[in-house]
Short mmCIF file of C-alpha atoms in Angstrom, two decimals:
data_model
loop_
_atom_site.label_atom_id
_atom_site.label_comp_id
_atom_site.label_asym_id
_atom_site.label_seq_id
_atom_site.Cartn_x
_atom_site.Cartn_y
_atom_site.Cartn_z
CA GLN A 106 10.71 20.85 24.93
CA VAL A 107 11.29 18.07 22.40
CA GLN A 108 8.30 16.07 21.48
CA LEU A 109 8.22 12.94 19.29
CA VAL A 110 4.90 11.62 18.65
CA GLU A 111 4.56 7.95 16.53
CA SER A 112 1.63 6.89 14.62
CA GLY A 113 0.66 4.31 11.95
CA GLY A 114 1.23 1.68 13.58
CA GLY A 115 -1.37 -1.37 13.32
CA SER A 116 -2.26 -5.45 12.71
CA VAL A 117 -1.59 -6.68 9.04
CA GLN A 118 -0.88 -9.84 7.34
CA ALA A 119 2.53 -11.28 6.25
CA GLY A 120 3.58 -9.74 3.19
CA GLY A 121 1.41 -6.45 3.97
CA SER A 122 2.78 -2.95 4.57
CA LEU A 123 2.72 0.06 6.83
CA ARG A 124 3.76 3.41 7.22
CA LEU A 125 4.84 4.74 10.49
CA SER A 126 5.10 8.52 11.19
CA CYS A 127 7.16 10.41 13.90
CA ALA A 128 6.01 14.04 14.00
CA ALA A 129 8.82 16.14 15.70
CA SER A 130 8.37 19.36 17.73
CA GLY A 131 10.37 21.70 19.96
CA TYR A 132 13.62 21.74 18.27
CA THR A 133 15.29 22.58 15.23
CA TYR A 134 14.70 19.58 13.13
CA LEU A 135 17.42 19.49 10.61
CA GLN A 136 20.28 19.68 13.54
CA TYR A 137 19.07 16.15 14.60
CA CYS A 138 19.57 12.55 13.55
CA MET A 139 16.84 10.15 14.02
CA ALA A 140 15.96 6.56 14.25
CA TRP A 141 13.44 3.91 14.50
CA PHE A 142 13.80 1.18 17.08
CA ARG A 143 11.82 -1.78 17.95
CA GLN A 144 11.17 -3.82 20.93
CA ALA A 145 9.27 -7.11 20.85
CA PRO A 146 8.41 -8.79 24.03
CA GLY A 147 10.89 -10.65 26.25
CA LYS A 148 13.58 -8.92 23.83
CA GLU A 149 16.02 -5.95 24.25
CA ARG A 150 15.20 -2.76 22.16
CA GLU A 151 17.17 -2.82 18.66
CA GLY A 152 17.70 -0.17 15.95
CA VAL A 153 16.00 -0.55 12.76
CA ALA A 154 16.72 2.16 10.67
CA GLY A 155 18.43 5.60 11.04
CA ILE A 156 18.81 8.70 9.29
CA SER A 157 22.13 11.24 9.88
CA ARG A 158 21.91 15.01 10.07
CA GLY A 159 23.35 15.09 6.41
CA GLY A 160 20.29 12.64 5.42
CA THR A 161 22.25 9.28 5.19
CA ALA A 162 20.05 6.61 5.59
CA SER A 163 21.19 3.26 7.02
CA TYR A 164 19.17 0.11 8.08
CA ALA A 165 19.50 -3.05 10.48
CA GLU A 166 20.18 -6.40 8.12
CA PRO A 167 16.89 -8.08 8.98
CA VAL A 168 14.93 -5.09 7.32
CA LYS A 169 17.50 -4.23 4.23
CA GLY A 170 15.40 -4.18 0.88
CA ARG A 171 12.09 -4.16 3.03
CA PHE A 172 12.06 -0.80 4.78
CA THR A 173 12.72 2.65 3.53
CA ILE A 174 13.29 5.67 6.32
CA SER A 175 12.80 9.20 5.02
CA ARG A 176 12.33 12.36 6.58
CA ASP A 177 9.97 15.52 5.43
CA ASN A 178 12.10 18.38 6.73
CA ALA A 179 9.12 20.92 5.67
CA GLU A 180 6.81 19.04 8.02
CA ASN A 181 9.38 17.86 10.57
CA THR A 182 8.18 14.34 10.38
CA LEU A 183 10.17 11.09 10.21
CA TYR A 184 8.94 8.13 8.32
CA LEU A 185 9.23 4.44 8.25
CA GLN A 186 7.83 2.84 5.01
CA MET A 187 7.54 -1.01 5.79
CA ASN A 188 6.93 -3.39 3.27
CA SER A 189 6.88 -7.26 3.01
CA LEU A 190 6.31 -7.50 6.55
CA LYS A 191 7.07 -10.68 8.50
CA PRO A 192 5.70 -12.09 11.90
CA GLU A 193 9.37 -11.31 13.05
CA ASP A 194 8.59 -7.64 12.64
CA THR A 195 6.15 -7.85 15.35
CA ALA A 196 7.24 -5.01 18.12
CA MET A 197 6.52 -1.64 19.37
CA TYR A 198 8.21 0.63 17.22
CA TYR A 199 9.66 3.89 18.63
CA CYS A 200 11.00 6.98 16.99
CA ALA A 201 14.18 8.63 18.87
CA ALA A 202 16.30 11.70 17.94
CA ASP A 203 19.60 13.22 19.22
CA LEU A 204 21.87 16.08 18.24
CA ARG A 205 25.43 15.06 19.16
CA TRP A 206 28.35 14.65 17.26
CA TRP A 207 27.81 11.36 16.02
CA CYS A 208 24.59 12.48 14.18
CA VAL A 209 26.98 12.95 11.27
CA ARG A 210 27.69 9.32 11.24
CA PRO A 211 26.48 7.61 8.00
CA ASP A 212 25.39 4.40 10.26
CA ILE A 213 23.00 5.79 12.66
CA ALA A 214 21.16 2.54 12.62
CA THR A 215 23.90 0.79 14.26
CA MET A 216 23.84 3.24 17.29
CA SER A 217 22.62 1.83 20.81
CA GLN A 218 19.63 3.30 22.35
CA ALA A 219 21.75 5.10 24.53
CA ALA A 220 22.83 7.13 22.04
CA PHE A 221 19.57 8.97 21.77
CA THR A 222 18.25 11.34 24.22
CA TYR A 223 14.57 11.92 23.08
CA TRP A 224 12.20 9.05 22.62
CA GLY A 225 8.30 8.98 21.53
CA GLN A 226 5.78 6.78 23.30
CA GLY A 227 5.81 3.85 20.55
CA THR A 228 3.44 2.50 18.34
CA GLN A 229 2.50 -1.30 17.98
CA VAL A 230 2.86 -3.18 15.01
CA THR A 231 1.62 -6.62 14.72
CA VAL A 232 2.18 -9.02 11.79
CA SER A 233 0.23 -12.35 11.59
CA SER A 234 1.06 -15.32 9.50
#
């Protein structure tokens, strides 16, 4: 059974940094593409960053240059380093994974939430001004 468990959320002031982690288990990690999504109150869930099966990273425009997605294959863990945080980054952040054919695409960050089968429970990020 695939399990994704996020951690690392918290409250920071604008300009600060956080690193989110997503520990994965129950599947062959390297076969999957993975992504970070976020959902603010009253808004739809949106893709933030993604990483393809081959390791190509991609980002949504609002976070380019500030966020970095990476994966530690030895530890089966996905990370999201978030720097220069803004109040508009406040949201619940979710880790997602899938292994279907599109996982080879270099633009995983543009995929909708419907493309991902497996989800974590989320971790809250709050950025104050």
